[in-house]
Amino acid sequence: MSAVPDLVVLSGSLASDSKCDRVAEWCAAQCAGKGARVRVFRGVELQFPFFRSAVDVPSCVREYLDVMERADGVVLVSPAYHGAVSGLLKNALDYVNELDDPDHPLLDGRPIGCVALAQGEQGATTTLATLRTIGHALRGWPTPLGVTLSGDHALFDETGSPAREPVRARLHVMLSQVISLSETHARRRAARLRA
């Protein structure tokens, strides 16, 4: 039995003409082309108040949390700011703490694809490691392949696609892992709803 997965792609940059937004949109298009329903949150959509636990969730965050709760898989795209994820993305992920269903809290059991962009490879690598750590802390499953983009590997062609074939190939592998695992999660979610 096939189930259509719902995927969420988060871009952690507010920069105009953001490379993170480009990667997020490209990843979303690839996933939609494989039959997934995809919602992209660009950085400008993640400008939430600082997260505080035990405080009512602001209405501007509610739609985001509703979408995250329904997600069968997530793709995180972050710039490297001093070797770590952007505060914008980290704050948005902190709000996932509000998904407190006792049977399926946080991002429990969902695949998380991770992409880190930086000017240099060191920043991209440490940011990727941080994204994967956050994914585990949210009880998700970072995909076996995470992707770093830096230097010439972070260039785009006139169509908005990553300019280098090896980059596209790595992203395709990671996205295939997200889709495959999210289909499993979608089937389980559908079975729970029928029960």
mmCIF file of N, CA and C in Angstrom, residues 90-186:
data_model
loop_
_atom_site.group_PDB
_atom_site.id
_atom_site.type_symbol
_atom_site.label_atom_id
_atom_site.label_comp_id
_atom_site.label_asym_id
_atom_site.label_seq_id
_atom_site.Cartn_x
_atom_site.Cartn_y
_atom_site.Cartn_z
ATOM 1 N N LYS A 90 17.544 27.472 14.343
ATOM 2 C CA LYS A 90 17.562 26.833 15.670
ATOM 3 C C LYS A 90 16.334 27.227 16.469
ATOM 4 N N ASN A 91 15.944 28.497 16.419
ATOM 5 C CA ASN A 91 14.758 28.945 17.137
ATOM 6 C C ASN A 91 13.504 28.243 16.607
ATOM 7 N N ALA A 92 13.385 28.132 15.284
ATOM 8 C CA ALA A 92 12.229 27.441 14.700
ATOM 9 C C ALA A 92 12.199 25.982 15.145
ATOM 10 N N LEU A 93 13.361 25.343 15.196
ATOM 11 C CA LEU A 93 13.411 23.953 15.640
ATOM 12 C C LEU A 93 13.135 23.827 17.129
ATOM 13 N N ASP A 94 13.500 24.835 17.913
ATOM 14 C CA ASP A 94 13.166 24.810 19.339
ATOM 15 C C ASP A 94 11.655 24.755 19.547
ATOM 16 N N TYR A 95 10.894 25.415 18.679
ATOM 17 C CA TYR A 95 9.432 25.383 18.799
ATOM 18 C C TYR A 95 8.860 23.986 18.604
ATOM 19 N N VAL A 96 9.587 23.096 17.953
ATOM 20 C CA VAL A 96 9.117 21.720 17.781
ATOM 21 C C VAL A 96 8.910 21.065 19.145
ATOM 22 N N ASN A 97 9.536 21.609 20.181
ATOM 23 C CA ASN A 97 9.328 21.126 21.547
ATOM 24 C C ASN A 97 7.847 21.139 21.927
ATOM 25 N N GLU A 98 7.065 21.984 21.261
ATOM 26 C CA GLU A 98 5.629 22.083 21.548
ATOM 27 C C GLU A 98 4.833 20.907 20.982
ATOM 28 N N LEU A 99 5.435 20.096 20.137
ATOM 29 C CA LEU A 99 4.754 18.916 19.592
ATOM 30 C C LEU A 99 4.897 17.795 20.613
ATOM 31 N N ASP A 100 3.975 17.766 21.546
ATOM 32 C CA ASP A 100 4.132 16.901 22.718
ATOM 33 C C ASP A 100 3.135 15.755 22.780
ATOM 34 N N ASP A 101 2.677 15.265 21.623
ATOM 35 C CA ASP A 101 1.833 14.072 21.601
ATOM 36 C C ASP A 101 2.593 12.963 22.327
ATOM 37 N N PRO A 102 2.018 12.375 23.381
ATOM 38 C CA PRO A 102 2.773 11.394 24.159
ATOM 39 C C PRO A 102 3.197 10.162 23.355
ATOM 40 N N ASP A 103 2.444 9.816 22.303
ATOM 41 C CA ASP A 103 2.806 8.653 21.497
ATOM 42 C C ASP A 103 3.794 8.985 20.382
ATOM 43 N N HIS A 104 3.786 10.235 19.919
ATOM 44 C CA HIS A 104 4.649 10.634 18.802
ATOM 45 C C HIS A 104 5.158 12.053 19.018
ATOM 46 N N PRO A 105 5.982 12.250 20.047
ATOM 47 C CA PRO A 105 6.444 13.609 20.343
ATOM 48 C C PRO A 105 7.496 14.107 19.351
ATOM 49 N N LEU A 106 7.628 15.395 19.314
ATOM 50 C CA LEU A 106 8.680 16.041 18.531
ATOM 51 C C LEU A 106 8.638 15.541 17.082
ATOM 52 N N LEU A 107 9.761 15.105 16.546
ATOM 53 C CA LEU A 107 9.817 14.550 15.187
ATOM 54 C C LEU A 107 10.087 13.051 15.249
ATOM 55 N N ASP A 108 9.526 12.412 16.237
ATOM 56 C CA ASP A 108 9.770 11.005 16.520
ATOM 57 C C ASP A 108 9.642 10.123 15.274
ATOM 58 N N GLY A 109 10.725 9.431 14.941
ATOM 59 C CA GLY A 109 10.715 8.453 13.871
ATOM 60 C C GLY A 109 10.722 8.999 12.459
ATOM 61 N N ARG A 110 10.858 10.292 12.298
ATOM 62 C CA ARG A 110 10.799 10.876 10.953
ATOM 63 C C ARG A 110 12.196 11.099 10.388
ATOM 64 N N PRO A 111 12.368 10.886 9.086
ATOM 65 C CA PRO A 111 13.668 11.149 8.475
ATOM 66 C C PRO A 111 13.930 12.645 8.381
ATOM 67 N N ILE A 112 15.186 13.001 8.567
ATOM 68 C CA ILE A 112 15.597 14.402 8.485
ATOM 69 C C ILE A 112 16.820 14.486 7.577
ATOM 70 N N GLY A 113 16.633 15.119 6.430
ATOM 71 C CA GLY A 113 17.749 15.380 5.531
ATOM 72 C C GLY A 113 18.412 16.682 5.940
ATOM 73 N N CYS A 114 19.730 16.725 5.922
ATOM 74 C CA CYS A 114 20.466 17.900 6.396
ATOM 75 C C CYS A 114 21.410 18.419 5.315
ATOM 76 N N VAL A 115 21.334 19.740 5.082
ATOM 77 C CA VAL A 115 22.203 20.402 4.112
ATOM 78 C C VAL A 115 22.798 21.636 4.779
ATOM 79 N N ALA A 116 24.120 21.774 4.715
ATOM 80 C CA ALA A 116 24.803 22.931 5.295
ATOM 81 C C ALA A 116 25.569 23.662 4.202
ATOM 82 N N LEU A 117 25.404 24.985 4.152
ATOM 83 C CA LEU A 117 26.097 25.822 3.173
ATOM 84 C C LEU A 117 27.048 26.761 3.886
ATOM 85 N N ALA A 118 28.239 26.918 3.323
ATOM 86 C CA ALA A 118 29.232 27.809 3.924
ATOM 87 C C ALA A 118 30.215 28.261 2.858
ATOM 88 N N GLN A 119 30.990 29.289 3.205
ATOM 89 C CA GLN A 119 32.048 29.712 2.289
ATOM 90 C C GLN A 119 33.184 28.699 2.284
ATOM 91 N N GLY A 120 33.447 28.108 3.444
ATOM 92 C CA GLY A 120 34.528 27.135 3.555
ATOM 93 C C GLY A 120 34.017 25.793 4.032
ATOM 94 N N GLU A 121 34.790 24.753 3.760
ATOM 95 C CA GLU A 121 34.367 23.397 4.094
ATOM 96 C C GLU A 121 34.289 23.164 5.601
ATOM 97 N N GLN A 122 35.162 23.794 6.380
ATOM 98 C CA GLN A 122 35.135 23.570 7.824
ATOM 99 C C GLN A 122 33.806 24.011 8.421
ATOM 100 N N GLY A 123 33.344 25.208 8.064
ATOM 101 C CA GLY A 123 32.068 25.692 8.584
ATOM 102 C C GLY A 123 30.906 24.828 8.143
ATOM 103 N N ALA A 124 30.942 24.373 6.889
ATOM 104 C CA ALA A 124 29.867 23.509 6.391
ATOM 105 C C ALA A 124 29.847 22.181 7.147
ATOM 106 N N THR A 125 31.024 21.636 7.403
ATOM 107 C CA THR A 125 31.110 20.342 8.080
ATOM 108 C C THR A 125 30.618 20.419 9.518
ATOM 109 N N THR A 126 31.038 21.444 10.256
ATOM 110 C CA THR A 126 30.584 21.551 11.649
ATOM 111 C C THR A 126 29.094 21.869 11.711
ATOM 112 N N THR A 127 28.596 22.638 10.762
ATOM 113 C CA THR A 127 27.164 22.946 10.736
ATOM 114 C C THR A 127 26.354 21.694 10.422
ATOM 115 N N LEU A 128 26.839 20.883 9.495
ATOM 116 C CA LEU A 128 26.151 19.625 9.192
ATOM 117 C C LEU A 128 26.093 18.735 10.430
ATOM 118 N N ALA A 129 27.199 18.642 11.152
ATOM 119 C CA ALA A 129 27.213 17.825 12.372
ATOM 120 C C ALA A 129 26.198 18.349 13.385
ATOM 121 N N THR A 130 26.077 19.669 13.494
ATOM 122 C CA THR A 130 25.110 20.259 14.422
ATOM 123 C C THR A 130 23.683 19.957 13.983
ATOM 124 N N LEU A 131 23.398 20.080 12.692
ATOM 125 C CA LEU A 131 22.055 19.753 12.193
ATOM 126 C C LEU A 131 21.691 18.311 12.524
ATOM 127 N N ARG A 132 22.628 17.408 12.335
ATOM 128 C CA ARG A 132 22.366 15.994 12.618
ATOM 129 C C ARG A 132 22.139 15.765 14.120
ATOM 130 N N THR A 133 22.915 16.456 14.947
ATOM 131 C CA THR A 133 22.736 16.341 16.397
ATOM 132 C C THR A 133 21.358 16.844 16.813
ATOM 133 N N ILE A 134 20.942 17.977 16.265
ATOM 134 C CA ILE A 134 19.612 18.516 16.574
ATOM 135 C C ILE A 134 18.537 17.532 16.117
ATOM 136 N N GLY A 135 18.710 16.960 14.927
ATOM 137 C CA GLY A 135 17.743 15.972 14.434
ATOM 138 C C GLY A 135 17.585 14.806 15.388
ATOM 139 N N HIS A 136 18.697 14.284 15.888
ATOM 140 C CA HIS A 136 18.626 13.196 16.871
ATOM 141 C C HIS A 136 17.936 13.655 18.152
ATOM 142 N N ALA A 137 18.254 14.853 18.615
ATOM 143 C CA ALA A 137 17.646 15.361 19.850
ATOM 144 C C ALA A 137 16.135 15.518 19.709
ATOM 145 N N LEU A 138 15.668 15.758 18.488
ATOM 146 C CA LEU A 138 14.229 15.873 18.236
ATOM 147 C C LEU A 138 13.597 14.507 17.965
ATOM 148 N N ARG A 139 14.354 13.446 18.202
ATOM 149 C CA ARG A 139 13.928 12.056 18.052
ATOM 150 C C ARG A 139 13.684 11.665 16.606
ATOM 151 N N GLY A 140 14.296 12.431 15.689
ATOM 152 C CA GLY A 140 14.212 12.097 14.274
ATOM 153 C C GLY A 140 15.391 11.237 13.859
ATOM 154 N N TRP A 141 15.395 10.862 12.583
ATOM 155 C CA TRP A 141 16.450 10.026 12.030
ATOM 156 C C TRP A 141 17.157 10.774 10.908
ATOM 157 N N PRO A 142 18.266 11.449 11.207
ATOM 158 C CA PRO A 142 19.017 12.063 10.110
ATOM 159 C C PRO A 142 19.379 10.996 9.072
ATOM 160 N N THR A 143 19.213 11.344 7.808
ATOM 161 C CA THR A 143 19.504 10.382 6.748
ATOM 162 C C THR A 143 20.978 9.991 6.779
ATOM 163 N N PRO A 144 21.292 8.790 6.279
ATOM 164 C CA PRO A 144 22.694 8.381 6.265
ATOM 165 C C PRO A 144 23.601 9.390 5.560
ATOM 166 N N LEU A 145 23.095 10.019 4.490
ATOM 167 C CA LEU A 145 23.897 11.012 3.791
ATOM 168 C C LEU A 145 23.412 12.408 4.133
ATOM 169 N N GLY A 146 24.322 13.234 4.628
ATOM 170 C CA GLY A 146 24.083 14.663 4.777
ATOM 171 C C GLY A 146 24.941 15.355 3.733
ATOM 172 N N VAL A 147 24.599 16.588 3.377
ATOM 173 C CA VAL A 147 25.288 17.261 2.276
ATOM 174 C C VAL A 147 25.867 18.588 2.744
ATOM 175 N N THR A 148 27.141 18.810 2.422
ATOM 176 C CA THR A 148 27.771 20.115 2.643
ATOM 177 C C THR A 148 28.007 20.767 1.289
ATOM 178 N N LEU A 149 27.763 22.065 1.232
ATOM 179 C CA LEU A 149 27.999 22.838 0.016
ATOM 180 C C LEU A 149 28.857 24.035 0.378
ATOM 181 N N SER A 150 30.018 24.127 -0.252
ATOM 182 C CA SER A 150 30.892 25.274 -0.006
ATOM 183 C C SER A 150 31.687 25.573 -1.266
ATOM 184 N N GLY A 151 32.199 26.786 -1.331
ATOM 185 C CA GLY A 151 33.021 27.181 -2.475
ATOM 186 C C GLY A 151 32.300 26.973 -3.792
ATOM 187 N N ASP A 152 32.982 26.352 -4.758
ATOM 188 C CA ASP A 152 32.408 26.101 -6.083
ATOM 189 C C ASP A 152 31.218 25.147 -6.046
ATOM 190 N N HIS A 153 31.103 24.386 -4.991
ATOM 191 C CA HIS A 153 29.986 23.444 -4.878
ATOM 192 C C HIS A 153 28.687 24.139 -4.486
ATOM 193 N N ALA A 154 28.745 25.405 -4.132
ATOM 194 C CA ALA A 154 27.548 26.142 -3.717
ATOM 195 C C ALA A 154 27.100 27.130 -4.793
ATOM 196 N N LEU A 155 27.409 26.825 -6.057
ATOM 197 C CA LEU A 155 27.010 27.695 -7.163
ATOM 198 C C LEU A 155 25.768 27.130 -7.847
ATOM 199 N N PHE A 156 24.991 28.019 -8.469
ATOM 200 C CA PHE A 156 23.748 27.621 -9.116
ATOM 201 C C PHE A 156 23.745 28.075 -10.566
ATOM 202 N N ASP A 157 23.044 27.317 -11.417
ATOM 203 C CA ASP A 157 22.938 27.717 -12.820
ATOM 204 C C ASP A 157 21.727 28.623 -13.009
ATOM 205 N N GLU A 158 21.479 29.023 -14.258
ATOM 206 C CA GLU A 158 20.404 29.978 -14.545
ATOM 207 C C GLU A 158 19.014 29.399 -14.273
ATOM 208 N N THR A 159 18.896 28.073 -14.163
ATOM 209 C CA THR A 159 17.591 27.465 -13.871
ATOM 210 C C THR A 159 17.326 27.355 -12.372
ATOM 211 N N GLY A 160 18.315 27.697 -11.553
ATOM 212 C CA GLY A 160 18.167 27.572 -10.107
ATOM 213 C C GLY A 160 18.646 26.243 -9.567
ATOM 214 N N SER A 161 19.206 25.403 -10.421
ATOM 215 C CA SER A 161 19.735 24.108 -9.988
ATOM 216 C C SER A 161 21.184 24.254 -9.543
ATOM 217 N N PRO A 162 21.624 23.395 -8.621
ATOM 218 C CA PRO A 162 23.052 23.395 -8.309
ATOM 219 C C PRO A 162 23.847 23.199 -9.601
ATOM 220 N N ALA A 163 24.881 23.999 -9.783
ATOM 221 C CA ALA A 163 25.607 24.031 -11.054
ATOM 222 C C ALA A 163 26.443 22.781 -11.309
ATOM 223 N N ARG A 164 26.860 22.106 -10.269
ATOM 224 C CA ARG A 164 27.768 20.967 -10.450
ATOM 225 C C ARG A 164 27.025 19.646 -10.295
ATOM 226 N N GLU A 165 27.267 18.750 -11.229
ATOM 227 C CA GLU A 165 26.606 17.441 -11.226
ATOM 228 C C GLU A 165 26.873 16.646 -9.948
ATOM 229 N N PRO A 166 28.107 16.610 -9.413
ATOM 230 C CA PRO A 166 28.315 15.852 -8.174
ATOM 231 C C PRO A 166 27.449 16.365 -7.014
ATOM 232 N N VAL A 167 27.193 17.667 -6.980
ATOM 233 C CA VAL A 167 26.334 18.238 -5.931
ATOM 234 C C VAL A 167 24.904 17.755 -6.127
ATOM 235 N N ARG A 168 24.404 17.838 -7.351
ATOM 236 C CA ARG A 168 23.040 17.362 -7.627
ATOM 237 C C ARG A 168 22.915 15.880 -7.283
ATOM 238 N N ALA A 169 23.944 15.114 -7.615
ATOM 239 C CA ALA A 169 23.906 13.674 -7.338
ATOM 240 C C ALA A 169 23.818 13.403 -5.840
ATOM 241 N N ARG A 170 24.621 14.110 -5.041
ATOM 242 C CA ARG A 170 24.575 13.913 -3.581
ATOM 243 C C ARG A 170 23.218 14.317 -3.019
ATOM 244 N N LEU A 171 22.700 15.453 -3.488
ATOM 245 C CA LEU A 171 21.387 15.892 -3.013
ATOM 246 C C LEU A 171 20.306 14.885 -3.400
ATOM 247 N N HIS A 172 20.378 14.335 -4.606
ATOM 248 C CA HIS A 172 19.395 13.329 -5.029
ATOM 249 C C HIS A 172 19.435 12.104 -4.122
ATOM 250 N N VAL A 173 20.630 11.647 -3.765
ATOM 251 C CA VAL A 173 20.743 10.489 -2.872
ATOM 252 C C VAL A 173 20.101 10.806 -1.527
ATOM 253 N N MET A 174 20.441 11.955 -0.944
ATOM 254 C CA MET A 174 19.872 12.325 0.349
ATOM 255 C C MET A 174 18.350 12.426 0.268
ATOM 256 N N LEU A 175 17.844 13.082 -0.778
ATOM 257 C CA LEU A 175 16.395 13.247 -0.916
ATOM 258 C C LEU A 175 15.700 11.911 -1.145
ATOM 259 N N SER A 176 16.337 11.004 -1.853
ATOM 260 C CA SER A 176 15.764 9.666 -2.030
ATOM 261 C C SER A 176 15.644 8.953 -0.691
ATOM 262 N N GLN A 177 16.630 9.149 0.177
ATOM 263 C CA GLN A 177 16.563 8.555 1.514
ATOM 264 C C GLN A 177 15.416 9.168 2.313
ATOM 265 N N VAL A 178 15.267 10.487 2.237
ATOM 266 C CA VAL A 178 14.166 11.150 2.946
ATOM 267 C C VAL A 178 12.828 10.624 2.438
ATOM 268 N N ILE A 179 12.666 10.559 1.127
ATOM 269 C CA ILE A 179 11.389 10.127 0.556
ATOM 270 C C ILE A 179 11.086 8.679 0.926
ATOM 271 N N SER A 180 12.050 7.802 0.775
ATOM 272 C CA SER A 180 11.832 6.391 1.094
ATOM 273 C C SER A 180 11.404 6.207 2.546
ATOM 274 N N LEU A 181 12.134 6.830 3.453
ATOM 275 C CA LEU A 181 11.803 6.698 4.874
ATOM 276 C C LEU A 181 10.501 7.411 5.222
ATOM 277 N N SER A 182 10.210 8.520 4.562
ATOM 278 C CA SER A 182 8.972 9.252 4.861
ATOM 279 C C SER A 182 7.753 8.496 4.351
ATOM 280 N N GLU A 183 7.893 7.722 3.278
ATOM 281 C CA GLU A 183 6.778 6.891 2.813
ATOM 282 C C GLU A 183 6.406 5.863 3.876
ATOM 283 N N THR A 184 7.412 5.295 4.523
ATOM 284 C CA THR A 184 7.155 4.356 5.618
ATOM 285 C C THR A 184 6.421 5.055 6.752
ATOM 286 N N HIS A 185 6.877 6.257 7.112
ATOM 287 C CA HIS A 185 6.213 7.011 8.176
ATOM 288 C C HIS A 185 4.780 7.348 7.777
ATOM 289 N N ALA A 186 4.555 7.709 6.519
ATOM 290 C CA ALA A 186 3.209 8.056 6.046
ATOM 291 C C ALA A 186 2.272 6.855 6.141
#
